[in-house]
PDB file of N, CA and C in Angstrom:
ATOM      1  N   UNK A 188       0.849  -1.173   0.000  1.00 55.00           N
ATOM      2  CA  UNK A 188       0.000   0.000   0.000  1.00 55.00           C
ATOM      3  C   UNK A 188       0.895   1.237   0.000  1.00 55.00           C
ATOM      4  N   UNK A 189       0.776   2.061  -1.053  1.00 64.00           N
ATOM      5  CA  UNK A 189       1.605   3.260  -1.129  1.00 64.00           C
ATOM      6  C   UNK A 189       0.961   4.411  -0.377  1.00 64.00           C
ATOM      7  N   UNK A 190       1.824   5.314   0.046  1.00 74.00           N
ATOM      8  CA  UNK A 190       1.388   6.460   0.830  1.00 74.00           C
ATOM      9  C   UNK A 190       1.039   7.625  -0.093  1.00 74.00           C
ATOM     10  N   UNK A 191       0.282   8.580   0.409  1.00 70.00           N
ATOM     11  CA  UNK A 191      -0.097   9.755  -0.369  1.00 70.00           C
ATOM     12  C   UNK A 191       1.145  10.484  -0.863  1.00 70.00           C
ATOM     13  N   UNK A 192       1.059  11.023  -2.069  1.00 73.00           N
ATOM     14  CA  UNK A 192       2.166  11.776  -2.651  1.00 73.00           C
ATOM     15  C   UNK A 192       2.091  13.211  -2.157  1.00 73.00           C
ATOM     16  N   UNK A 193       3.220  13.713  -1.714  1.00 74.00           N
ATOM     17  CA  UNK A 193       3.253  15.059  -1.143  1.00 74.00           C
ATOM     18  C   UNK A 193       3.985  16.014  -2.081  1.00 74.00           C
ATOM     19  N   UNK A 194       3.391  17.182  -2.290  1.00 77.00           N
ATOM     20  CA  UNK A 194       4.022  18.280  -3.021  1.00 77.00           C
ATOM     21  C   UNK A 194       3.821  19.515  -2.162  1.00 77.00           C
ATOM     22  N   UNK A 195       4.895  19.991  -1.529  1.00 73.00           N
ATOM     23  CA  UNK A 195       4.770  21.100  -0.583  1.00 73.00           C
ATOM     24  C   UNK A 195       3.918  20.664   0.588  1.00 73.00           C
ATOM     25  N   UNK A 196       2.838  21.371   0.831  1.00 73.00           N
ATOM     26  CA  UNK A 196       1.932  21.009   1.924  1.00 73.00           C
ATOM     27  C   UNK A 196       0.711  20.258   1.411  1.00 73.00           C
ATOM     28  N   UNK A 197       0.678  19.937   0.123  1.00 82.00           N
ATOM     29  CA  UNK A 197      -0.475  19.263  -0.469  1.00 82.00           C
ATOM     30  C   UNK A 197      -0.231  17.764  -0.545  1.00 82.00           C
ATOM     31  N   UNK A 198      -1.278  16.994  -0.295  1.00 84.00           N
ATOM     32  CA  UNK A 198      -1.203  15.540  -0.427  1.00 84.00           C
ATOM     33  C   UNK A 198      -2.144  15.090  -1.531  1.00 84.00           C
ATOM     34  N   UNK A 199      -1.632  14.181  -2.368  1.00 88.00           N
ATOM     35  CA  UNK A 199      -2.410  13.666  -3.480  1.00 88.00           C
ATOM     36  C   UNK A 199      -2.627  12.172  -3.308  1.00 88.00           C
ATOM     37  N   UNK A 200      -3.789  11.708  -3.723  1.00 88.00           N
ATOM     38  CA  UNK A 200      -4.142  10.293  -3.634  1.00 88.00           C
ATOM     39  C   UNK A 200      -3.186   9.485  -4.509  1.00 88.00           C
ATOM     40  N   UNK A 201      -2.587   8.421  -3.972  1.00 87.00           N
ATOM     41  CA  UNK A 201      -1.661   7.613  -4.763  1.00 87.00           C
ATOM     42  C   UNK A 201      -2.366   6.792  -5.843  1.00 87.00           C
ATOM     43  N   UNK A 202      -3.681   6.598  -5.716  1.00 90.00           N
ATOM     44  CA  UNK A 202      -4.415   5.808  -6.709  1.00 90.00           C
ATOM     45  C   UNK A 202      -4.884   6.643  -7.897  1.00 90.00           C
ATOM     46  N   UNK A 203      -5.490   7.814  -7.629  1.00 92.00           N
ATOM     47  CA  UNK A 203      -6.073   8.604  -8.720  1.00 92.00           C
ATOM     48  C   UNK A 203      -5.447   9.987  -8.871  1.00 92.00           C
ATOM     49  N   UNK A 204      -4.513  10.352  -8.010  1.00 89.00           N
ATOM     50  CA  UNK A 204      -3.790  11.631  -8.052  1.00 89.00           C
ATOM     51  C   UNK A 204      -4.663  12.842  -7.764  1.00 89.00           C
ATOM     52  N   UNK A 205      -5.819  12.642  -7.159  1.00 91.00           N
ATOM     53  CA  UNK A 205      -6.664  13.776  -6.768  1.00 91.00           C
ATOM     54  C   UNK A 205      -6.112  14.405  -5.494  1.00 91.00           C
ATOM     55  N   UNK A 206      -6.368  15.682  -5.337  1.00 90.00           N
ATOM     56  CA  UNK A 206      -5.955  16.394  -4.133  1.00 90.00           C
ATOM     57  C   UNK A 206      -6.796  15.914  -2.960  1.00 90.00           C
ATOM     58  N   UNK A 207      -6.125  15.531  -1.877  1.00 87.00           N
ATOM     59  CA  UNK A 207      -6.842  15.063  -0.689  1.00 87.00           C
ATOM     60  C   UNK A 207      -7.182  16.234   0.220  1.00 87.00           C
ATOM     61  N   UNK A 208      -8.314  16.141   0.888  1.00 85.00           N
ATOM     62  CA  UNK A 208      -8.694  17.147   1.874  1.00 85.00           C
ATOM     63  C   UNK A 208      -7.793  17.010   3.093  1.00 85.00           C
ATOM     64  N   UNK A 209      -7.638  18.100   3.835  1.00 79.00           N
ATOM     65  CA  UNK A 209      -6.889  18.005   5.083  1.00 79.00           C
ATOM     66  C   UNK A 209      -7.751  17.278   6.105  1.00 79.00           C
ATOM     67  N   UNK A 210      -7.124  16.492   6.973  1.00 76.00           N
ATOM     68  CA  UNK A 210      -7.918  15.718   7.928  1.00 76.00           C
ATOM     69  C   UNK A 210      -8.581  16.606   8.968  1.00 76.00           C
ATOM     70  N   UNK A 211      -9.745  16.199   9.384  1.00 76.00           N
ATOM     71  CA  UNK A 211     -10.428  16.910  10.470  1.00 76.00           C
ATOM     72  C   UNK A 211     -10.096  16.178  11.765  1.00 76.00           C
ATOM     73  N   UNK A 212     -11.083  15.783  12.513  1.00 80.00           N
ATOM     74  CA  UNK A 212     -10.852  15.068  13.773  1.00 80.00           C
ATOM     75  C   UNK A 212     -10.767  13.560  13.568  1.00 80.00           C
ATOM     76  N   UNK A 213     -10.866  13.119  12.343  1.00 83.00           N
ATOM     77  CA  UNK A 213     -10.856  11.682  12.066  1.00 83.00           C
ATOM     78  C   UNK A 213      -9.427  11.168  11.939  1.00 83.00           C
ATOM     79  N   UNK A 214      -9.295   9.851  12.006  1.00 87.00           N
ATOM     80  CA  UNK A 214      -7.990   9.208  11.877  1.00 87.00           C
ATOM     81  C   UNK A 214      -7.624   8.939  10.425  1.00 87.00           C
ATOM     82  N   UNK A 215      -8.517   9.307   9.513  1.00 87.00           N
ATOM     83  CA  UNK A 215      -8.266   9.024   8.105  1.00 87.00           C
ATOM     84  C   UNK A 215      -8.902  10.098   7.215  1.00 87.00           C
ATOM     85  N   UNK A 216      -8.468  10.099   5.968  1.00 87.00           N
ATOM     86  CA  UNK A 216      -9.031  10.988   4.949  1.00 87.00           C
ATOM     87  C   UNK A 216      -9.478  10.097   3.802  1.00 87.00           C
ATOM     88  N   UNK A 217     -10.690  10.322   3.329  1.00 90.00           N
ATOM     89  CA  UNK A 217     -11.213   9.541   2.217  1.00 90.00           C
ATOM     90  C   UNK A 217     -11.144  10.378   0.945  1.00 90.00           C
ATOM     91  N   UNK A 218     -10.551   9.822  -0.101  1.00 90.00           N
ATOM     92  CA  UNK A 218     -10.454  10.510  -1.381  1.00 90.00           C
ATOM     93  C   UNK A 218     -11.856  10.678  -1.956  1.00 90.00           C
ATOM     94  N   UNK A 219     -12.196  11.893  -2.328  1.00 91.00           N
ATOM     95  CA  UNK A 219     -13.545  12.163  -2.838  1.00 91.00           C
ATOM     96  C   UNK A 219     -13.741  11.633  -4.258  1.00 91.00           C
ATOM     97  N   UNK A 220     -12.662  11.297  -4.953  1.00 92.00           N
ATOM     98  CA  UNK A 220     -12.780  10.802  -6.328  1.00 92.00           C
ATOM     99  C   UNK A 220     -12.859   9.282  -6.407  1.00 92.00           C
ATOM    100  N   UNK A 221     -11.926   8.600  -5.740  1.00 94.00           N
ATOM    101  CA  UNK A 221     -11.880   7.140  -5.884  1.00 94.00           C
ATOM    102  C   UNK A 221     -12.265   6.392  -4.612  1.00 94.00           C
ATOM    103  N   UNK A 222     -12.395   7.101  -3.488  1.00 92.00           N
ATOM    104  CA  UNK A 222     -12.813   6.461  -2.246  1.00 92.00           C
ATOM    105  C   UNK A 222     -11.688   5.856  -1.427  1.00 92.00           C
ATOM    106  N   UNK A 223     -10.453   5.979  -1.877  1.00 91.00           N
ATOM    107  CA  UNK A 223      -9.322   5.433  -1.116  1.00 91.00           C
ATOM    108  C   UNK A 223      -9.265   6.095   0.259  1.00 91.00           C
ATOM    109  N   UNK A 224      -8.962   5.301   1.269  1.00 90.00           N
ATOM    110  CA  UNK A 224      -8.833   5.802   2.634  1.00 90.00           C
ATOM    111  C   UNK A 224      -7.344   5.965   2.943  1.00 90.00           C
ATOM    112  N   UNK A 225      -6.971   7.188   3.301  1.00 86.00           N
ATOM    113  CA  UNK A 225      -5.575   7.512   3.608  1.00 86.00           C
ATOM    114  C   UNK A 225      -5.480   7.852   5.088  1.00 86.00           C
ATOM    115  N   UNK A 226      -4.513   7.279   5.817  1.00 86.00           N
ATOM    116  CA  UNK A 226      -4.387   7.599   7.238  1.00 86.00           C
ATOM    117  C   UNK A 226      -4.035   9.074   7.445  1.00 86.00           C
ATOM    118  N   UNK A 227      -4.592   9.663   8.471  1.00 81.00           N
ATOM    119  CA  UNK A 227      -4.326  11.070   8.788  1.00 81.00           C
ATOM    120  C   UNK A 227      -2.860  11.287   9.143  1.00 81.00           C
ATOM    121  N   UNK A 228      -2.166  10.239   9.520  1.00 81.00           N
ATOM    122  CA  UNK A 228      -0.743  10.356   9.863  1.00 81.00           C
ATOM    123  C   UNK A 228       0.091  10.796   8.659  1.00 81.00           C
ATOM    124  N   UNK A 229      -0.445  10.655   7.453  1.00 76.00           N
ATOM    125  CA  UNK A 229       0.264  11.128   6.257  1.00 76.00           C
ATOM    126  C   UNK A 229       0.460  12.635   6.294  1.00 76.00           C
ATOM    127  N   UNK A 230      -0.384  13.322   7.073  1.00 73.00           N
ATOM    128  CA  UNK A 230      -0.316  14.776   7.166  1.00 73.00           C
ATOM    129  C   UNK A 230       0.567  15.252   8.316  1.00 73.00           C
ATOM    130  N   UNK A 231       1.084  14.355   9.130  1.00 77.00           N
ATOM    131  CA  UNK A 231       1.873  14.754  10.289  1.00 77.00           C
ATOM    132  C   UNK A 231       3.280  15.172   9.882  1.00 77.00           C
ATOM    133  N   UNK A 232       3.847  16.072  10.664  1.00 76.00           N
ATOM    134  CA  UNK A 232       5.233  16.528  10.508  1.00 76.00           C
ATOM    135  C   UNK A 232       5.529  17.114   9.126  1.00 76.00           C
ATOM    136  N   UNK A 233       4.570  17.812   8.560  1.00 74.00           N
ATOM    137  CA  UNK A 233       4.807  18.503   7.298  1.00 74.00           C
ATOM    138  C   UNK A 233       5.197  19.938   7.626  1.00 74.00           C
ATOM    139  N   UNK A 234       6.422  20.300   7.280  1.00 77.00           N
ATOM    140  CA  UNK A 234       6.899  21.662   7.515  1.00 77.00           C
ATOM    141  C   UNK A 234       6.815  22.432   6.205  1.00 77.00           C
ATOM    142  N   UNK A 235       6.173  23.566   6.251  1.00 74.00           N
ATOM    143  CA  UNK A 235       6.016  24.397   5.062  1.00 74.00           C
ATOM    144  C   UNK A 235       6.683  25.739   5.324  1.00 74.00           C
ATOM    145  N   UNK A 236       7.584  26.138   4.433  1.00 79.00           N
ATOM    146  CA  UNK A 236       8.272  27.419   4.542  1.00 79.00           C
ATOM    147  C   UNK A 236       7.889  28.248   3.319  1.00 79.00           C
ATOM    148  N   UNK A 237       7.378  29.442   3.557  1.00 79.00           N
ATOM    149  CA  UNK A 237       7.026  30.330   2.450  1.00 79.00           C
ATOM    150  C   UNK A 237       7.862  31.594   2.535  1.00 79.00           C
ATOM    151  N   UNK A 238       8.146  32.145   1.385  1.00 82.00           N
ATOM    152  CA  UNK A 238       8.910  33.392   1.316  1.00 82.00           C
ATOM    153  C   UNK A 238       8.213  34.317   0.333  1.00 82.00           C
ATOM    154  N   UNK A 239       8.224  35.593   0.634  1.00 80.00           N
ATOM    155  CA  UNK A 239       7.646  36.595  -0.247  1.00 80.00           C
ATOM    156  C   UNK A 239       8.735  37.554  -0.701  1.00 80.00           C
ATOM    157  N   UNK A 240       8.637  37.987  -1.924  1.00 82.00           N
ATOM    158  CA  UNK A 240       9.554  38.998  -2.438  1.00 82.00           C
ATOM    159  C   UNK A 240       9.260  40.302  -1.709  1.00 82.00           C
ATOM    160  N   UNK A 241      10.257  41.102  -1.386  1.00 75.00           N
ATOM    161  CA  UNK A 241      10.018  42.345  -0.638  1.00 75.00           C
ATOM    162  C   UNK A 241       9.012  43.282  -1.306  1.00 75.00           C
ATOM    163  N   UNK A 242       8.898  43.223  -2.626  1.00 74.00           N
ATOM    164  CA  UNK A 242       7.956  44.094  -3.330  1.00 74.00           C
ATOM    165  C   UNK A 242       6.593  43.443  -3.544  1.00 74.00           C
ATOM    166  N   UNK A 243       6.369  42.275  -2.956  1.00 74.00           N
ATOM    167  CA  UNK A 243       5.121  41.554  -3.201  1.00 74.00           C
ATOM    168  C   UNK A 243       3.900  42.263  -2.624  1.00 74.00           C
ATOM    169  N   UNK A 244       4.072  42.996  -1.557  1.00 73.00           N
ATOM    170  CA  UNK A 244       2.948  43.665  -0.914  1.00 73.00           C
ATOM    171  C   UNK A 244       3.216  45.164  -0.883  1.00 73.00           C
ATOM    172  N   UNK A 245       2.308  45.960  -1.445  1.00 75.00           N
ATOM    173  CA  UNK A 245       2.529  47.405  -1.468  1.00 75.00           C
ATOM    174  C   UNK A 245       2.558  48.000  -0.064  1.00 75.00           C
ATOM    175  N   UNK A 246       3.367  49.027   0.098  1.00 75.00           N
ATOM    176  CA  UNK A 246       3.477  49.689   1.387  1.00 75.00           C
ATOM    177  C   UNK A 246       3.711  51.174   1.157  1.00 75.00           C
ATOM    178  N   UNK A 247       2.878  51.994   1.754  1.00 76.00           N
ATOM    179  CA  UNK A 247       3.027  53.442   1.616  1.00 76.00           C
ATOM    180  C   UNK A 247       4.359  53.907   2.201  1.00 76.00           C
ATOM    181  N   UNK A 248       4.784  53.319   3.311  1.00 72.00           N
ATOM    182  CA  UNK A 248       6.064  53.697   3.921  1.00 72.00           C
ATOM    183  C   UNK A 248       7.235  53.332   3.014  1.00 72.00           C
ATOM    184  N   UNK A 249       7.193  52.123   2.435  1.00 70.00           N
ATOM    185  CA  UNK A 249       8.269  51.690   1.554  1.00 70.00           C
ATOM    186  C   UNK A 249       8.319  52.586   0.314  1.00 70.00           C
ATOM    187  N   UNK A 250       7.146  52.924  -0.239  1.00 71.00           N
ATOM    188  CA  UNK A 250       7.107  53.797  -1.410  1.00 71.00           C
ATOM    189  C   UNK A 250       7.679  55.174  -1.087  1.00 71.00           C
ATOM    190  N   UNK A 251       7.344  55.719   0.073  1.00 69.00           N
ATOM    191  CA  UNK A 251       7.861  57.027   0.480  1.00 69.00           C
ATOM    192  C   UNK A 251       9.377  56.973   0.628  1.00 69.00           C
ATOM    193  N   UNK A 252       9.890  55.899   1.174  1.00 67.00           N
ATOM    194  CA  UNK A 252      11.335  55.746   1.344  1.00 67.00           C
ATOM    195  C   UNK A 252      12.029  55.716  -0.019  1.00 67.00           C
ATOM    196  N   UNK A 253      11.435  55.013  -0.992  1.00 64.00           N
ATOM    197  CA  UNK A 253      12.021  54.940  -2.324  1.00 64.00           C
ATOM    198  C   UNK A 253      12.055  56.317  -2.977  1.00 64.00           C
ATOM    199  N   UNK A 254      10.980  57.084  -2.821  1.00 59.00           N
ATOM    200  CA  UNK A 254      10.918  58.420  -3.410  1.00 59.00           C
ATOM    201  C   UNK A 254      11.984  59.312  -2.785  1.00 59.00           C
ATOM    202  N   UNK A 255      12.113  59.259  -1.468  1.00 56.00           N
ATOM    203  CA  UNK A 255      13.114  60.083  -0.786  1.00 56.00           C
ATOM    204  C   UNK A 255      14.522  59.688  -1.210  1.00 56.00           C
ATOM    205  N   UNK A 256      14.773  58.402  -1.328  1.00 55.00           N
ATOM    206  CA  UNK A 256      16.095  57.933  -1.737  1.00 55.00           C
ATOM    207  C   UNK A 256      16.400  58.401  -3.152  1.00 55.00           C
ATOM    208  N   UNK A 257      15.432  58.286  -4.048  1.00 56.00           N
ATOM    209  CA  UNK A 257      15.632  58.713  -5.427  1.00 56.00           C
ATOM    210  C   UNK A 257      15.891  60.210  -5.489  1.00 56.00           C
ATOM    211  N   UNK A 258      15.105  60.989  -4.754  1.00 56.00           N
ATOM    212  CA  UNK A 258      15.303  62.434  -4.750  1.00 56.00           C
ATOM    213  C   UNK A 258      16.666  62.789  -4.172  1.00 56.00           C
ATOM    214  N   UNK A 259      17.068  62.112  -3.120  1.00 57.00           N
ATOM    215  CA  UNK A 259      18.365  62.367  -2.489  1.00 57.00           C
ATOM    216  C   UNK A 259      19.490  62.058  -3.470  1.00 57.00           C
ATOM    217  N   UNK A 260      19.407  60.911  -4.140  1.00 58.00           N
ATOM    218  CA  UNK A 260      20.443  60.523  -5.090  1.00 58.00           C
ATOM    219  C   UNK A 260      20.493  61.491  -6.267  1.00 58.00           C
ATOM    220  N   UNK A 261      19.339  61.940  -6.755  1.00 61.00           N
ATOM    221  CA  UNK A 261      19.338  62.863  -7.890  1.00 61.00           C
ATOM    222  C   UNK A 261      19.904  64.222  -7.487  1.00 61.00           C
ATOM    223  N   UNK A 262      19.675  64.661  -6.251  1.00 62.00           N
ATOM    224  CA  UNK A 262      20.244  65.945  -5.819  1.00 62.00           C
ATOM    225  C   UNK A 262      21.758  65.845  -5.684  1.00 62.00           C
ATOM    226  N   UNK A 263      22.263  64.687  -5.297  1.00 61.00           N
ATOM    227  CA  UNK A 263      23.714  64.485  -5.224  1.00 61.00           C
ATOM    228  C   UNK A 263      24.305  64.569  -6.627  1.00 61.00           C
ATOM    229  N   UNK A 264      23.666  63.927  -7.585  1.00 59.00           N
ATOM    230  CA  UNK A 264      24.149  63.953  -8.963  1.00 59.00           C
ATOM    231  C   UNK A 264      24.118  65.382  -9.494  1.00 59.00           C
ATOM    232  N   UNK A 265      23.025  66.107  -9.234  1.00 63.00           N
ATOM    233  CA  UNK A 265      22.925  67.495  -9.691  1.00 63.00           C
ATOM    234  C   UNK A 265      24.036  68.351  -9.079  1.00 63.00           C
ATOM    235  N   UNK A 266      24.319  68.154  -7.812  1.00 65.00           N
ATOM    236  CA  UNK A 266      25.377  68.908  -7.137  1.00 65.00           C
ATOM    237  C   UNK A 266      26.731  68.584  -7.750  1.00 65.00           C
ATOM    238  N   UNK A 267      26.990  67.301  -8.026  1.00 67.00           N
ATOM    239  CA  UNK A 267      28.262  66.903  -8.621  1.00 67.00           C
ATOM    240  C   UNK A 267      28.420  67.504 -10.015  1.00 67.00           C
ATOM    241  N   UNK A 268      27.352  67.494 -10.808  1.00 61.00           N
ATOM    242  CA  UNK A 268      27.408  68.079 -12.149  1.00 61.00           C
ATOM    243  C   UNK A 268      27.658  69.578 -12.044  1.00 61.00           C
ATOM    244  N   UNK A 269      26.958  70.238 -11.144  1.00 62.00           N
ATOM    245  CA  UNK A 269      27.149  71.679 -10.946  1.00 62.00           C
ATOM    246  C   UNK A 269      28.602  71.984 -10.563  1.00 62.00           C
ATOM    247  N   UNK A 270      29.168  71.205  -9.669  1.00 66.00           N
ATOM    248  CA  UNK A 270      30.557  71.407  -9.242  1.00 66.00           C
ATOM    249  C   UNK A 270      31.529  71.200 -10.405  1.00 66.00           C
ATOM    250  N   UNK A 271      31.286  70.181 -11.235  1.00 68.00           N
ATOM    251  CA  UNK A 271      32.156  69.925 -12.380  1.00 68.00           C
ATOM    252  C   UNK A 271      32.098  71.086 -13.373  1.00 68.00           C
ATOM    253  N   UNK A 272      30.894  71.583 -13.643  1.00 62.00           N
ATOM    254  CA  UNK A 272      30.733  72.696 -14.582  1.00 62.00           C
ATOM    255  C   UNK A 272      31.404  73.947 -14.028  1.00 62.00           C
ATOM    256  N   UNK A 273      31.215  74.197 -12.744  1.00 69.00           N
ATOM    257  CA  UNK A 273      31.810  75.374 -12.110  1.00 69.00           C
ATOM    258  C   UNK A 273      33.331  75.302 -12.159  1.00 69.00           C
ATOM    259  N   UNK A 274      33.906  74.146 -11.894  1.00 71.00           N
ATOM    260  CA  UNK A 274      35.362  73.989 -11.920  1.00 71.00           C
ATOM    261  C   UNK A 274      35.913  74.174 -13.331  1.00 71.00           C
ATOM    262  N   UNK A 275      35.199  73.669 -14.306  1.00 70.00           N
ATOM    263  CA  UNK A 275      35.687  73.703 -15.667  1.00 70.00           C
ATOM    264  C   UNK A 275      35.506  75.072 -16.327  1.00 70.00           C
ATOM    265  N   UNK A 276      34.358  75.681 -16.096  1.00 70.00           N
ATOM    266  CA  UNK A 276      34.042  76.915 -16.816  1.00 70.00           C
ATOM    267  C   UNK A 276      33.998  78.151 -15.923  1.00 70.00           C
ATOM    268  N   UNK A 277      34.241  77.946 -14.663  1.00 60.00           N
ATOM    269  CA  UNK A 277      34.320  79.065 -13.746  1.00 60.00           C
ATOM    270  C   UNK A 277      33.049  79.573 -13.304  1.00 60.00           C
TER     271      UNK A 277
END
């Protein structure tokens, strides 16, 4: 008897490859497609780690910081250009 196939936190029926429901208070999960009974222990000790890209969720504070950084960097560039022109042409 083969055990449910796991992909991330999802378990699939080894007989028909349907997605299995998460177990409730029962000791088993029944596949809704083929009727196979899978022990709830198949769901034990599953560790799921998720990561989000820093730009995945909009943030008014993050956007304000980006604008300030861009403005600060552009003023530095403008100052450097002004200094170069002043040195060269007086």
